[in-house]
Backbone as a printed PyTorch tensor [residue, N CA C, xyz], in Angstrom:
tensor([[[ -8.9710,  27.5850,  47.8590],
         [ -9.5620,  28.4600,  46.8180],
         [-11.4220,  28.9050,  46.9020]],

        [[-11.3750,  26.9770,  47.0180],
         [-13.0060,  27.2750,  47.2310],
         [-13.5060,  27.7350,  48.8530]],

        [[-14.6920,  28.2710,  48.6490],
         [-15.1140,  28.9120,  50.0440],
         [-16.4180,  27.1710,  50.6910]],

        [[-15.6910,  26.0810,  50.2560],
         [-16.3330,  25.1390,  51.1320],
         [-15.7910,  24.7980,  51.8490]],

        [[-16.1500,  24.5480,  52.8590],
         [-16.1960,  23.8030,  53.5520],
         [-15.6610,  22.3870,  54.1070]],

        [[-14.5780,  21.6720,  54.3970],
         [-14.1250,  20.6340,  54.4300],
         [-15.2730,  19.5410,  54.8170]],

        [[-16.2020,  19.9050,  55.6010],
         [-17.0930,  18.7530,  56.2070],
         [-18.1070,  18.6590,  54.3650]],

        [[-18.5620,  19.7540,  53.7130],
         [-19.2800,  19.9130,  53.4280],
         [-18.5250,  19.5300,  51.7380]],

        [[-17.4190,  18.9290,  52.0570],
         [-16.3170,  18.2370,  50.7320],
         [-16.7000,  16.6590,  50.9260]],

        [[-16.4800,  16.4900,  52.2970],
         [-16.5080,  14.8300,  52.8480],
         [-17.7660,  14.2090,  52.4650]],

        [[-19.2720,  14.7570,  53.2760],
         [-20.2200,  14.5750,  53.0060],
         [-20.5750,  14.9020,  51.6930]],

        [[-20.0490,  15.5410,  50.8150],
         [-20.2330,  15.3610,  49.1020],
         [-20.0400,  14.3550,  48.4570]],

        [[-18.8180,  13.7930,  48.4890],
         [-18.1710,  12.5510,  48.4010],
         [-19.1550,  11.3160,  48.4430]],

        [[-19.0370,  11.5990,  49.8830],
         [-19.8480,  10.4250,  50.5320],
         [-21.5530,   9.9910,  49.9430]],

        [[-22.4360,  11.6110,  49.8090],
         [-23.1750,  11.9170,  49.0640],
         [-23.5660,  10.8450,  47.6780]],

        [[-22.4780,  11.2350,  47.2330],
         [-22.4380,  10.8580,  45.8860],
         [-21.7550,   9.0250,  45.6070]],

        [[-21.1430,   8.5910,  46.2770],
         [-20.8690,   7.1210,  46.4960],
         [-22.2600,   6.6740,  46.5960]],

        [[-22.4420,   6.8360,  47.4070],
         [-23.7770,   6.8020,  48.4220],
         [-24.9950,   6.1520,  47.3840]],

        [[-25.2710,   7.7130,  46.8250],
         [-26.2260,   7.2760,  45.7090],
         [-26.8060,   6.1530,  44.5100]],

        [[-25.1830,   6.1720,  43.9760],
         [-24.8490,   4.5460,  43.9200],
         [-25.8830,   3.5180,  44.0910]],

        [[-25.6330,   3.3460,  45.5650],
         [-25.6160,   2.1340,  46.3390],
         [-27.0940,   2.1990,  46.7430]],

        [[-27.3910,   3.5200,  46.3750],
         [-29.5260,   3.7570,  47.1720],
         [-29.8550,   3.4360,  45.6860]],

        [[-29.2430,   4.0490,  44.4670],
         [-29.9440,   3.6830,  43.3090],
         [-29.9230,   2.2500,  42.9660]],

        [[-29.2830,   0.6750,  43.1580],
         [-29.1820,  -0.2400,  42.8110],
         [-30.0460,  -0.8390,  44.1990]],

        [[-30.2170,  -0.3150,  45.5200],
         [-30.8220,  -0.8010,  46.3650],
         [-32.6320,  -0.2570,  46.4670]],

        [[-32.6970,   0.7610,  45.9730],
         [-34.1310,   0.7300,  45.6810],
         [-34.5820,   0.1320,  43.6850]],

        [[-33.8840,  -0.5540,  42.9410],
         [-34.1850,  -0.7660,  41.2360],
         [-33.6870,  -2.0230,  42.3170]],

        [[-33.2200,  -2.3680,  43.3450],
         [-33.4510,  -3.9000,  43.6860],
         [-34.7310,  -4.4960,  44.1990]],

        [[-35.6480,  -3.6120,  44.8180],
         [-36.2950,  -3.3750,  45.3200],
         [-37.8250,  -4.1510,  45.2630]],

        [[-38.1940,  -4.0430,  43.9510],
         [-39.3810,  -4.8030,  42.4280],
         [-39.2900,  -6.4430,  43.1810]],

        [[-37.7990,  -6.2900,  42.5870],
         [-37.6450,  -7.9510,  42.6670],
         [-37.0470,  -8.8870,  44.0280]],

        [[-36.6930,  -7.9630,  44.9890],
         [-36.9490,  -8.1600,  46.6900],
         [-38.2330,  -8.6470,  46.9730]],

        [[-39.2420,  -7.4760,  46.8120],
         [-40.6750,  -7.8810,  46.9240],
         [-41.0420,  -8.6770,  45.9970]],

        [[-40.3850, -10.1950,  45.7960],
         [-41.1180, -11.1760,  44.8230],
         [-41.1770, -12.3830,  46.2200]],

        [[-40.6930, -12.1700,  47.2190],
         [-40.4120, -13.0230,  48.2860],
         [-41.8140, -13.0140,  49.5430]],

        [[-42.3110, -11.4980,  48.6070],
         [-43.5490, -11.5510,  49.6680],
         [-44.3740, -12.7190,  49.0760]],

        [[-45.2560, -12.8490,  48.1200],
         [-46.0130, -13.5750,  47.2060],
         [-45.3410, -15.0600,  47.2480]],

        [[-44.2470, -15.7820,  48.2360],
         [-44.0390, -16.9040,  48.4240],
         [-43.5370, -16.4230,  49.7770]],

        [[-44.2100, -15.8930,  50.9300],
         [-44.3490, -15.4670,  52.5620],
         [-42.8240, -15.7100,  52.8660]],

        [[-41.8120, -15.6370,  52.5220],
         [-41.0130, -15.4290,  52.8800],
         [-39.7950, -14.7970,  54.3540]],

        [[-40.2350, -13.8000,  53.3810],
         [-39.8180, -12.4860,  54.1460],
         [-40.9650, -11.3030,  54.4900]],

        [[-40.6220, -11.0610,  56.2630],
         [-41.7090,  -9.8400,  56.0010],
         [-41.3570,  -8.5120,  55.5070]],

        [[-41.9680,  -7.2280,  55.7940],
         [-41.7960,  -6.4850,  55.5160],
         [-40.3770,  -5.6790,  56.2940]],

        [[-40.2470,  -5.6960,  57.6580],
         [-39.6200,  -5.5960,  58.6340],
         [-37.9520,  -5.8320,  58.3910]],

        [[-37.5380,  -7.2880,  57.2490],
         [-37.0090,  -7.7770,  57.2180],
         [-36.3520,  -7.5060,  56.1910]],

        [[-36.9410,  -7.1310,  55.2090],
         [-36.5430,  -6.3520,  53.7980],
         [-36.3980,  -5.4100,  54.6100]],

        [[-37.1360,  -3.9210,  55.2970],
         [-36.5440,  -3.2740,  55.6600],
         [-34.9380,  -2.8110,  56.6250]],

        [[-34.4330,  -4.5260,  57.3300],
         [-33.7780,  -4.6450,  57.9060],
         [-32.6120,  -4.8570,  57.1700]],

        [[-32.8920,  -5.5130,  55.7330],
         [-31.7710,  -5.7990,  55.0860],
         [-31.3430,  -4.6500,  54.3880]],

        [[-32.4250,  -3.3840,  54.0810],
         [-31.9110,  -2.4980,  53.1590],
         [-31.2230,  -1.4140,  54.4630]],

        [[-31.3320,  -1.0440,  55.6570],
         [-30.3780,  -0.4400,  56.9080],
         [-29.2120,  -1.0500,  56.5150]],

        [[-29.0650,  -2.9880,  56.7030],
         [-27.5950,  -3.2590,  57.3900],
         [-26.4040,  -2.7800,  55.7300]],

        [[-27.5850,  -2.7000,  54.5480],
         [-26.1810,  -2.5730,  53.1930],
         [-26.1120,  -0.6490,  53.3500]],

        [[-26.8990,  -0.0610,  53.9760],
         [-26.7730,   1.1700,  53.7400],
         [-25.3830,   1.4790,  55.1960]],

        [[-25.9940,   0.8280,  55.9200],
         [-25.0120,   0.7160,  56.7690],
         [-23.0800,   0.6610,  56.1210]],

        [[-23.3620,  -0.5390,  55.7110],
         [-22.1200,  -1.2820,  55.3440],
         [-21.4860,   0.1780,  54.0210]],

        [[-22.4290,   0.5990,  53.5100],
         [-21.4600,   1.0580,  52.4460],
         [-21.6570,   2.4500,  52.5920]],

        [[-22.0860,   2.9360,  53.7440],
         [-21.4750,   4.3340,  54.3480],
         [-20.5320,   4.2090,  54.9620]],

        [[-20.0530,   3.0110,  54.3510],
         [-19.1020,   2.2110,  56.4480],
         [-17.8190,   1.7960,  55.3290]],

        [[-18.0950,   1.5590,  53.9900],
         [-16.9590,   0.8220,  53.1150],
         [-16.7260,   2.7440,  52.3910]],

        [[-18.2210,   3.4560,  52.0980],
         [-17.3320,   5.0990,  51.8180],
         [-16.9460,   5.3790,  52.2400]],

        [[-16.5930,   5.3270,  53.8170],
         [-15.9570,   6.6330,  54.4590],
         [-14.9870,   5.8700,  54.7970]],

        [[-14.5020,   4.8600,  54.4230],
         [-13.1090,   4.2450,  54.7000],
         [-12.2970,   4.3850,  53.1510]],

        [[-13.1970,   4.7320,  52.2240],
         [-12.3280,   4.8540,  50.8220],
         [-12.1240,   6.7740,  50.9630]],

        [[-13.2440,   7.5740,  51.3880],
         [-12.8500,   8.7560,  51.7620],
         [-11.7730,   9.4850,  52.2960]],

        [[-11.5660,   8.4060,  53.6580],
         [-10.4000,   8.3510,  54.5040],
         [ -8.8670,   7.8760,  53.2710]],

        [[ -8.9290,   7.2940,  52.9620],
         [ -7.8170,   7.0730,  52.3310],
         [ -7.3220,   7.7570,  51.1060]],

        [[ -8.1260,   8.7790,  50.2020],
         [ -8.3990,   9.5430,  49.3890],
         [ -8.6100,  10.7290,  50.1470]],

        [[ -8.7270,  11.1980,  51.3060],
         [ -8.1250,  12.5360,  51.5840],
         [ -6.5830,  11.7940,  51.7960]],

        [[ -6.0260,  11.2460,  52.2720],
         [ -4.3610,  11.3400,  52.9320],
         [ -3.3950,  10.7090,  52.1910]],

        [[ -3.8790,   9.9310,  50.8850],
         [ -3.2450,  10.0590,  50.1520],
         [ -3.3270,  10.7770,  48.8900]],

        [[ -1.8190,  10.6820,  47.9410],
         [ -2.0970,  12.1170,  46.6050],
         [ -2.6860,  11.1590,  45.7210]],

        [[ -3.0370,   9.8690,  44.9680],
         [ -2.9960,   9.6660,  43.8850],
         [ -4.3820,   8.7310,  44.0650]],

        [[ -5.3070,   9.0490,  42.8870],
         [ -6.8230,   8.8120,  42.9570],
         [ -6.5860,   6.2740,  42.9040]],

        [[ -5.4010,   5.9020,  42.3440],
         [ -5.0650,   5.0540,  42.5910],
         [ -4.5750,   4.3230,  43.6360]],

        [[ -3.7460,   5.2710,  44.2910],
         [ -3.0530,   5.2240,  45.6310],
         [ -4.3260,   4.4760,  46.3070]],

        [[ -5.7670,   4.9780,  47.0310],
         [ -6.3930,   4.5650,  47.8120],
         [ -7.3120,   4.1590,  46.9150]],

        [[ -7.1260,   4.1280,  45.8040],
         [ -8.4650,   3.1070,  45.5250],
         [ -8.1160,   1.7020,  45.6820]],

        [[ -6.3170,   1.3370,  45.8120],
         [ -5.7680,  -0.0330,  46.0870],
         [ -6.1940,  -0.4620,  47.6380]],

        [[ -5.8560,   0.6170,  48.1780],
         [ -5.4490,   0.8980,  50.0250],
         [ -7.2150,   0.8590,  50.3720]],

        [[ -8.1620,   1.4410,  49.6810],
         [ -9.7530,   1.0580,  50.6830],
         [ -9.7010,   0.1150,  49.8370]],

        [[ -9.6760,  -0.9490,  48.8430],
         [ -9.8340,  -2.1670,  48.6110],
         [ -8.7010,  -3.6590,  49.4050]],

        [[ -8.2310,  -2.4610,  49.4340],
         [ -7.0980,  -3.5740,  50.9790],
         [ -7.5230,  -4.0510,  52.2830]],

        [[ -8.2550,  -2.9020,  53.0420],
         [ -8.6470,  -2.6680,  53.8910],
         [-10.3070,  -3.3410,  53.9120]],

        [[-10.4590,  -2.5480,  53.0500],
         [-12.1520,  -4.0120,  53.0640],
         [-11.8390,  -5.4570,  52.7840]],

        [[-10.8200,  -6.1160,  51.9030],
         [-10.6030,  -7.3060,  52.0470],
         [-10.0860,  -7.6960,  53.4010]],

        [[ -9.2140,  -6.7140,  54.2400],
         [ -9.2060,  -7.1020,  55.6340],
         [-10.0470,  -7.2470,  55.9180]],

        [[-11.3600,  -5.7260,  56.2210],
         [-12.8030,  -6.3950,  57.0730],
         [-13.0440,  -7.8220,  56.8890]],

        [[-13.4680,  -7.7350,  55.5940],
         [-14.3630,  -9.0270,  55.0440],
         [-13.4680, -10.8430,  55.7700]],

        [[-12.2550, -10.3310,  55.0240],
         [-12.1230, -11.4860,  55.7790],
         [-10.6360, -11.7910,  56.1320]],

        [[-10.2950, -10.6700,  56.6070],
         [ -8.9150, -10.6280,  57.3850],
         [ -9.3710, -10.2110,  59.3730]],

        [[-10.4700, -10.6570,  59.2340],
         [-10.8550, -10.5560,  60.7700],
         [-10.9250, -11.9590,  61.3250]],

        [[-11.4650, -12.8570,  60.4870],
         [-11.1900, -13.4750,  60.3540],
         [-10.5190, -14.7250,  60.7850]],

        [[ -9.2970, -14.0080,  59.6690],
         [ -8.4390, -15.1690,  59.7210],
         [ -7.9780, -14.7620,  60.9150]],

        [[ -7.5080, -13.5010,  61.6200],
         [ -7.2980, -12.9210,  62.7110],
         [ -7.7680, -13.5750,  63.7760]],

        [[ -8.9470, -14.0400,  63.5270],
         [-10.3330, -14.9450,  64.9820],
         [ -9.2820, -16.1360,  64.8230]],

        [[ -9.4830, -16.7800,  63.9280],
         [ -8.7190, -18.4580,  63.2910],
         [ -7.7940, -18.5590,  64.3210]],

        [[ -5.7430, -17.3840,  63.9390],
         [ -5.1650, -17.4620,  64.1930],
         [ -5.1260, -17.5580,  65.6060]],

        [[ -5.4460, -16.4310,  66.3540],
         [ -5.8290, -16.9740,  67.7090],
         [ -6.1290, -17.3090,  68.6000]],

        [[ -7.3850, -17.9120,  68.1230],
         [ -7.3930, -19.2230,  68.2860],
         [ -7.3070, -20.5920,  68.5270]],

        [[ -6.8420, -20.6520,  67.1210],
         [ -5.4730, -21.7790,  67.2580],
         [ -4.2810, -21.5580,  68.4820]],

        [[ -3.9110, -20.5030,  67.9370],
         [ -2.8370, -19.8170,  68.5820],
         [ -3.1380, -20.5330,  70.4710]],

        [[ -4.4580, -19.7620,  71.0290],
         [ -4.8310, -19.9190,  72.3230],
         [ -4.6470, -22.0320,  72.6150]],

        [[ -5.5170, -21.8870,  71.7630],
         [ -5.9020, -23.9050,  71.9460],
         [ -4.3220, -24.4630,  72.0670]],

        [[ -3.8610, -24.3100,  70.8470],
         [ -2.3890, -24.8630,  70.9020],
         [ -1.5460, -25.1880,  72.8550]],

        [[ -1.3890, -23.1650,  72.7940],
         [ -1.1660, -23.1710,  74.3450],
         [ -1.6790, -24.0230,  75.4390]],

        [[ -3.2240, -24.1150,  75.1210],
         [ -3.9330, -25.1200,  77.0920],
         [ -3.9830, -26.0800,  76.7770]],

        [[ -3.8050, -26.6340,  74.8610],
         [ -3.4330, -27.9880,  75.4070],
         [ -1.9420, -28.6430,  75.8700]],

        [[ -0.8050, -27.4830,  75.3160],
         [  0.6560, -28.1130,  76.1890],
         [  0.9290, -28.1790,  77.3370]],

        [[ -0.6550, -27.4270,  78.1890],
         [ -0.1880, -27.6760,  79.4990],
         [ -1.3970, -28.0390,  79.9100]],

        [[ -2.2810, -28.8990,  78.9640],
         [ -3.1850, -30.2110,  79.6450],
         [ -4.5440, -29.1420,  79.7790]],

        [[ -4.8530, -28.6940,  79.5440],
         [ -5.9000, -27.4470,  79.8300],
         [ -6.8680, -27.4180,  78.2240]],

        [[ -8.7530, -28.3850,  78.4110],
         [ -8.7370, -28.3010,  76.7520],
         [-10.1830, -27.8180,  76.7210]],

        [[-10.4690, -27.3950,  78.4390],
         [-11.7770, -26.7070,  78.4210],
         [-11.3420, -25.1640,  78.5110]],

        [[-12.2590, -24.7780,  78.4480],
         [-12.7680, -22.7590,  78.3350],
         [-11.2870, -22.2350,  77.4210]],

        [[-11.4700, -22.1750,  76.8340],
         [-10.4680, -21.7590,  75.3660],
         [-11.1670, -20.5490,  74.8290]],

        [[-10.6550, -20.0890,  75.2720],
         [-11.3480, -18.3310,  74.7660],
         [-10.4070, -17.1380,  73.9130]],

        [[-10.5300, -16.1820,  73.4230],
         [ -9.5940, -15.6670,  72.6070],
         [-10.4020, -14.1080,  72.7800]],

        [[-10.6780, -14.1250,  73.8370],
         [-10.9580, -13.0170,  74.8140],
         [-11.3280, -11.5390,  74.3050]],

        [[-11.3140, -10.8490,  74.3770],
         [-11.4270,  -9.1970,  73.2080],
         [-11.3130,  -8.9660,  71.7490]],

        [[-10.7640, -10.4160,  71.4030],
         [-10.3930, -10.2150,  69.8050],
         [-11.5020, -10.6260,  68.9690]],

        [[-12.5950, -10.7500,  69.7560],
         [-14.0960, -11.6950,  69.0010],
         [-14.3980, -10.1800,  68.7410]],

        [[-14.2050,  -8.9720,  68.9060],
         [-14.5490,  -7.7700,  69.0220],
         [-14.0680,  -7.0730,  67.3640]],

        [[-13.5240,  -7.8140,  66.9960],
         [-12.5170,  -7.8240,  65.3300],
         [-14.1520,  -8.0020,  65.0040]],

        [[-15.0170,  -8.6560,  64.8910],
         [-15.5680,  -8.8870,  63.7540],
         [-17.2350,  -8.2670,  64.1410]],

        [[-17.1640,  -7.1380,  64.7170],
         [-18.1230,  -6.6450,  64.5640],
         [-17.5300,  -5.7190,  63.4250]],

        [[-16.6950,  -5.2510,  63.5600],
         [-16.5640,  -4.5480,  61.9810],
         [-16.2350,  -5.4100,  60.9760]],

        [[-17.2020,  -6.2400,  60.7120],
         [-17.0000,  -7.0360,  59.5070],
         [-18.4550,  -7.4100,  59.0470]],

        [[-18.6800,  -6.3460,  57.8010],
         [-20.0860,  -6.2770,  57.1690],
         [-20.3530,  -7.5610,  57.0180]],

        [[-19.5380,  -8.4930,  56.5840],
         [-20.0370,  -9.8560,  56.1310],
         [-20.7010, -10.5130,  57.4970]],

        [[-20.1500, -11.0530,  58.3250],
         [-20.6060, -11.2110,  59.4490],
         [-21.8660, -10.9200,  60.0440]],

        [[-21.8090,  -9.4590,  59.7350],
         [-23.1240,  -8.9470,  60.2570],
         [-24.5650,  -9.2180,  59.3070]],

        [[-24.2600,  -9.4790,  57.8300],
         [-25.3060, -10.1150,  56.7510],
         [-25.7810, -11.2750,  57.0060]],

        [[-24.4250, -12.2020,  57.4890],
         [-24.4070, -13.8060,  58.0400],
         [-25.8250, -13.5440,  58.9670]],

        [[-25.6490, -12.6590,  59.9820],
         [-26.8200, -12.7070,  61.0850],
         [-28.1260, -12.2380,  61.0140]],

        [[-27.9470, -11.2750,  59.9230],
         [-29.0790, -11.1020,  59.8810],
         [-30.2080, -12.1870,  58.9300]],

        [[-29.4320, -12.8570,  57.5930],
         [-29.7530, -13.3210,  57.1660],
         [-30.4620, -14.8540,  57.8630]],

        [[-29.1460, -15.2780,  58.9140],
         [-28.6150, -16.5070,  59.3800],
         [-30.5940, -16.8670,  60.3870]],

        [[-30.9140, -15.1960,  60.9240],
         [-32.1280, -15.0630,  61.9770],
         [-33.5820, -15.3280,  61.0570]],

        [[-33.7250, -14.4020,  59.7980],
         [-34.3980, -14.3060,  58.4920],
         [-34.8580, -15.7130,  58.1900]],

        [[-33.6920, -17.0610,  58.7730],
         [-34.0980, -18.2030,  57.8560],
         [-34.1040, -18.7120,  59.2270]],

        [[-34.1110, -19.1770,  60.1010],
         [-35.0060, -19.2520,  61.6010],
         [-33.7870, -20.2150,  62.1740]],

        [[-32.4010, -19.4820,  61.8830],
         [-31.5550, -19.3950,  63.0810],
         [-31.2240, -18.4330,  63.7280]],

        [[-31.7410, -18.2610,  64.6020],
         [-31.0620, -16.5540,  65.4200],
         [-29.5910, -16.9420,  65.9240]],

        [[-29.5600, -17.9640,  66.5570],
         [-28.3590, -18.5090,  67.0300],
         [-27.3340, -18.7360,  65.9540]],

        [[-26.7900, -18.5280,  64.9810],
         [-26.0400, -18.8020,  64.0650],
         [-25.0000, -17.2510,  64.6010]],

        [[-24.6960, -15.9070,  64.9390],
         [-24.2240, -15.0940,  65.7860],
         [-22.9000, -16.4540,  66.6780]],

        [[-24.0160, -16.4780,  67.4580],
         [-23.6890, -17.3360,  68.9080],
         [-22.6760, -18.1850,  68.3210]],

        [[-23.0820, -18.7680,  67.6420],
         [-22.7480, -20.7960,  67.1750],
         [-21.2880, -19.5940,  66.4980]],

        [[-21.7830, -18.7030,  65.5370],
         [-19.8290, -18.5810,  64.7770],
         [-18.9480, -17.8840,  66.0680]],

        [[-19.0750, -17.2430,  67.0990],
         [-18.7790, -16.9520,  68.0590],
         [-18.1400, -17.4790,  68.8340]],

        [[-18.9960, -18.7640,  69.0810],
         [-18.8980, -19.3900,  70.2610],
         [-17.6300, -21.0830,  69.8620]],

        [[-17.9110, -20.7530,  68.6010],
         [-16.0460, -20.8630,  67.5830],
         [-14.5380, -20.7340,  67.9190]],

        [[-14.9360, -19.7090,  68.3240],
         [-14.0410, -18.6530,  68.0870],
         [-13.7690, -18.4050,  69.9480]],

        [[-14.5290, -18.8940,  70.8750],
         [-13.8680, -19.0870,  71.7240],
         [-14.6370, -17.6790,  73.0950]],

        [[-16.0020, -17.2240,  72.4890],
         [-15.8090, -16.3160,  72.8330],
         [-16.8400, -16.7890,  74.2390]],

        [[-16.7580, -16.1650,  75.1120],
         [-17.3500, -17.0520,  77.0980],
         [-17.6800, -14.7610,  77.3680]],

        [[-19.1060, -14.9740,  78.3340],
         [-19.0380, -13.8690,  78.8150],
         [-19.1730, -12.6080,  78.3530]],

        [[-20.0370, -12.6450,  77.1950],
         [-20.5200, -11.0990,  75.9660],
         [-22.0490, -11.4820,  75.6750]],

        [[-23.1450, -12.2720,  76.8590],
         [-24.0580, -12.6610,  76.1960],
         [-24.6030, -10.9560,  75.2440]],

        [[-24.9230, -10.2550,  76.4610],
         [-25.3910,  -8.7850,  75.7930],
         [-25.1660,  -8.6810,  74.4000]],

        [[-23.5000,  -8.4890,  73.3630],
         [-23.1690,  -8.2870,  72.5970],
         [-23.6780,  -9.0550,  71.7640]],

        [[-23.8970, -10.4890,  72.4130],
         [-24.3700, -11.4030,  70.6630],
         [-25.8290, -11.1830,  70.8860]],

        [[-26.6130, -11.2160,  72.2810],
         [-28.1760, -11.6130,  71.7600],
         [-28.9580,  -9.7900,  70.8110]],

        [[-27.2450,  -8.9490,  70.6290],
         [-27.8800,  -8.1310,  70.2170],
         [-27.0100,  -7.7170,  68.3310]],

        [[-26.5310,  -8.5510,  68.8510],
         [-25.0600,  -8.3360,  67.6730],
         [-24.7390,  -7.2480,  66.1400]],

        [[-25.9680,  -7.6780,  65.8830],
         [-26.7580,  -6.8490,  65.0800],
         [-26.4860,  -5.1730,  65.1400]],

        [[-27.4820,  -4.8510,  65.8920],
         [-27.5860,  -3.7000,  66.3630],
         [-25.9220,  -2.7830,  66.6960]],

        [[-25.3760,  -3.9710,  67.5960],
         [-24.0690,  -3.3450,  68.2930],
         [-23.4450,  -3.2060,  66.9540]],

        [[-23.2120,  -4.1560,  66.1890],
         [-22.0500,  -4.0240,  65.2790],
         [-22.5350,  -2.8340,  63.8810]],

        [[-23.7820,  -2.7170,  63.8970],
         [-24.1000,  -1.1240,  63.1630],
         [-23.7470,  -0.0790,  63.6810]],

        [[-24.1160,   0.0190,  64.9690],
         [-23.3440,   1.4680,  66.0130],
         [-21.7310,   1.1140,  65.7590]],

        [[-21.3120,   0.0820,  65.5040],
         [-19.6030,   0.1640,  66.0140],
         [-19.1770,   0.5300,  64.2530]],

        [[-19.3940,   0.1830,  63.3160],
         [-19.3120,   0.6670,  61.7280],
         [-19.8380,   2.2360,  61.4500]],

        [[-20.8210,   2.2020,  62.3770],
         [-21.2720,   3.7300,  62.2950],
         [-20.2050,   4.6980,  62.9190]],

        [[-19.8360,   4.9050,  64.1930],
         [-18.9510,   5.3570,  65.0890],
         [-17.1150,   5.3430,  64.1710]],

        [[-16.8760,   4.5840,  63.4590],
         [-15.9130,   3.9050,  62.8600],
         [-16.0090,   5.0490,  61.7950]],

        [[-16.8910,   5.0480,  60.7540],
         [-17.4870,   5.7370,  60.3010],
         [-17.1950,   7.5700,  59.9140]],

        [[-18.0750,   7.3570,  61.3390],
         [-17.6830,   9.0800,  61.7960],
         [-16.1580,   9.5040,  62.1440]],

        [[-15.6040,   8.8990,  62.7970],
         [-14.3050,   9.3480,  62.9880],
         [-13.0350,   9.0500,  61.7170]],

        [[-13.5900,   8.2560,  60.4620],
         [-12.9430,   8.5260,  59.1340],
         [-13.3110,   9.1760,  58.7120]],

        [[-14.3700,   9.8720,  58.4590],
         [-14.6200,  11.6340,  57.9880],
         [-14.3770,  12.3600,  58.6670]],

        [[-14.2590,  12.2360,  59.8950],
         [-13.5110,  13.4380,  61.0810],
         [-12.2190,  13.4460,  60.7190]],

        [[-11.1640,  12.4210,  60.4290],
         [-10.3530,  12.5310,  59.9240],
         [ -9.6790,  13.1950,  58.7670]],

        [[-10.7960,  12.5540,  57.6500],
         [-10.8780,  13.4080,  56.1670],
         [-11.0570,  14.3940,  56.5210]],

        [[-12.0900,  15.0090,  56.9310],
         [-11.9600,  16.3400,  56.7060],
         [-11.2250,  17.2340,  57.4450]],

        [[-10.4350,  16.6850,  58.9020],
         [ -9.4370,  17.2900,  58.9970],
         [ -7.9340,  17.9500,  58.4890]],

        [[ -8.1100,  16.3860,  57.0770],
         [ -6.5650,  16.1760,  56.5830],
         [ -6.8840,  17.1890,  55.2240]],

        [[ -8.5370,  17.5260,  54.9970],
         [ -8.9700,  18.7380,  53.5620],
         [ -8.7250,  20.2430,  54.0660]],

        [[ -8.6770,  20.1150,  55.4380],
         [ -9.1900,  21.3890,  56.0520],
         [ -7.4860,  22.5810,  55.0830]],

        [[ -8.0910,  22.9350,  53.9060],
         [ -7.1390,  23.6590,  53.5720],
         [ -6.5760,  25.1070,  54.5560]],

        [[ -7.3860,  25.4070,  55.8900],
         [ -6.7140,  26.5760,  56.3430],
         [ -5.9970,  26.3700,  57.6940]],

        [[ -5.5390,  24.4370,  57.6830],
         [ -4.4950,  23.9130,  58.8780],
         [ -3.3790,  23.5610,  57.9330]]])
């Protein structure tokens, strides 16, 4: 019955959810700017923080819109969104730790203790907004190798390009996943199909 296109609906819902996050980010800028007095953070770091906050909000918002398009009830969509975000924040770390422990047990069973790696499973951490925030904050406080140390703990070898540009790669991956989720939501709510 509406003349609105599905993409207008999806983007409108995303904009409405982002407006509250944007309002909170803008209203917190005076408090965050106090660090300029003490010389702790520069303007680029503050802008980087707001950008990462915005990308994370888009990512979580697109997860919510995806579930609201594929479920009939608001409560179900809300619960699924919370579970998905909880998995993104904690589940990826649990999976990485579990895979690393399994590989470590297998390698020690055959007597090899060097070169333990989880391979491409480390890519799961790219979709974890908490790891991205951790990398940004740790580099701002003077520990730019914190992401490398975290990934090395899980046995990542040979992906120095991703590690040196972890925050940018993570943000691009999260934006791409957001685009895919919004596309799928738009296709689902298309009344012509």
